[in-house]
Amino acid sequence: MKINNNNKRTGIVVPLGALYSKKYPAIGEFPALSEFVQFCKKAGLTIIQLLPVNDTGTQSSPYSGLSAFALNPVYISMTDLPEFSKTRSSDKQFSDKYDSYNNNNPYSHRYKYDVILNTKIELLRMLYGSTETAKTGKPSAELIAWIKKNQWIIPYAVYKNLKWKYMQASWKSWKPADRIITGSEIAARWDKADDKKEHLFYAWTQMRAAQQFAQAASEVRKAGIILKGDMPILMNEDSCDAWSQPEIFNQTLRAGAPVDGENPQGQNWGFPTYNWKYLKSTDYAWWKERLVSAAQYYDAYRLDHILGFFRIWAVPERDTTAVLGHTDPYRAVTREELYEAGFDSGRVRWLSQPHVETGVIQNITWNYDTAHKILATCMTQLANEELWIFNSGIRGDKDIYELNFGNLCSEDTAKRIKEQLAHSWLNRCLIEIEKDMFVPLWTYTSSTSWTTLSDVEKQKLQNMFASLADNEQKLWEKQASDILKALTSSVNMTACGEDLGVNLPCLPPVMKDNNILSLRVVRWARKWDKDGQPYVPFSEYPELSVTTTSVHDSTTIREWWEQDTYAASLFAKTYPGSFDSRKELHKSFTAETARSILSAAATSESLWCIHPLQDFLYMNKSYWLETPADERINIPGTVSPFNWTYRMPVQIETIEKDNELILNIKAIAEKHIGGSK
């Protein structure tokens, strides 16, 4: 979609599952968008942004997709299916099951993802059983036409059927015949008579989900509202795509983030990285297909973690931490270059391989001979030294934790030894990425080998590292330019990029060249290098950007305001036009505080202002939950039933009749059109 620079818009972000109404009391479903759009239209909101709605299986996280194309059946509305009425009236078992589901989901602030998903799958199977397709094993004309237009359904259906047979276990644990499979074998299995009805069940389910979503999206468009989707950059390693098209991914690496102050071991997200070389050879066909599929519903999309298109933090598959990760693509120092700089083979080994002293393990076992025997199970001793290096069979700390020391020590001692060896595994200055190719550890200055170098040796290495960094900037810029140009030109949707926490010089110009809107989160848009870390004035926000008060991984504005009193006070002083200092709004969060924050953000020069539903609802205190933390969508770094199961505190029908809230939101939307000028 061509961006209209004269058309500022204000929108709202909401997880689809959060939409709560009389008709959809258990979980927000695709048709609930048709109800929500009426509220948005009254309030002057012209963008609705959804979190991803792809199939995530048993995972509630929308960023843990099992398919780049399939929709999550948890969002299907039973009552809106064409098979529903007839089956309910003729099948008592189905009717009882549905009534039990519908009547036993009392309102709570979080919905029960697992319970709802499992029940819906049962109900969908019962509905499917009433169709001629299920009875005959032959697809209807409607289904044949849909399958023809959506060829991704073939590997997906075969994959889902196998997942069902293996009780949802990861495909990596399947039998070899099912785990390693070619495209032609998948096609043959799709037509296998014994499984055909089951395969068609998944096709029928996806067809009905797509029809409901397309209908809802059409009604959003008719209301003059842009529906914005979300494209997770990564796929779950257990996904259909990783199983059926392994060539797209680098299965030996996992994506993550490097070490920082809050994450001393970095972040290992567990998702495979991409084989961009292969993808480029196909003109990024798989990615383009994802976007074309999304364009059936959306007019705009958010590219998650856009930095990953420039470079990703790649972690060895056998490591649990991200300490030994590296940027991908990368530039490396060769062994020959190290030799030329005066580092002989012994010195290179000292820099690139962790060394463990016998005494380190002896201090745990209290016995020299036992320490030697334990070390010999996974390491090789250097001649005439009490130093050991890991054997080639140790490829990561997962291998260390899986070691078996037999009866050499107690279970508790073995645990302590493994923890020590895993810690030692990270202790190096250089990482040998490929044979005779080295990159510096992100925290190389803290390694033992670095501290033993002379100042001259340190300077030589740092000069090499600086040269690598300069060359990598050009490499990353070229990769991202190629990829993003190909993707953004393939569909008529407005592209937005999640570029939070990025300090990559080449990133802003590449995004601008491709008309990709950047992201500005109000609380984090600060001049961090200046005294007092002042806020970036809204008048300085780039036009090609999206302003937001919160994101799904952050606290809401209420919790932020109450927790960070300095930031709240500074914000109120920075925008006195929006805050009445006599009322000292920054000292406590009120409905007026929420209105003031949103009003201040409305002066942003960003083309779009898109704020979370929760932050808008704060303008009516009767919608507040007792504890602000309960209003969050997700708490990063945690896995619990709490995450990703947020539900609106009141029904859509209630806020649609809240004239005061509607007028307040409308005033904010109109203020944004006026801008900061």
Short mmCIF file of C-alpha atoms in Angstrom, two decimals, residues 128 132-134 136-145 147 190-191 196 200 203-204:
data_model
loop_
_atom_site.label_atom_id
_atom_site.label_comp_id
_atom_site.label_asym_id
_atom_site.label_seq_id
_atom_site.Cartn_x
_atom_site.Cartn_y
_atom_site.Cartn_z
CA TYR A 128 -16.67 -32.05 10.43
CA GLU A 132 -20.16 -35.31 3.28
CA THR A 133 -16.39 -34.85 3.07
CA ALA A 134 -15.92 -36.71 6.35
CA THR A 136 -16.99 -40.11 1.93
CA GLY A 137 -13.38 -39.02 2.23
CA LYS A 138 -13.88 -36.87 -0.86
CA PRO A 139 -13.57 -33.08 -0.63
CA SER A 140 -16.52 -30.92 -1.59
CA ALA A 141 -16.29 -28.64 -4.61
CA GLU A 142 -15.88 -25.72 -2.23
CA LEU A 143 -12.99 -27.40 -0.45
CA ILE A 144 -11.33 -28.50 -3.69
CA ALA A 145 -11.31 -24.89 -4.92
CA ILE A 147 -7.12 -26.23 -1.51
CA TRP A 190 -1.67 -36.41 1.44
CA ASP A 191 -3.49 -38.76 -0.92
CA LYS A 196 -7.36 -38.78 3.69
CA LEU A 200 -9.25 -33.11 4.89
CA ALA A 203 -8.08 -28.48 5.33
CA TRP A 204 -11.77 -27.96 6.15
#
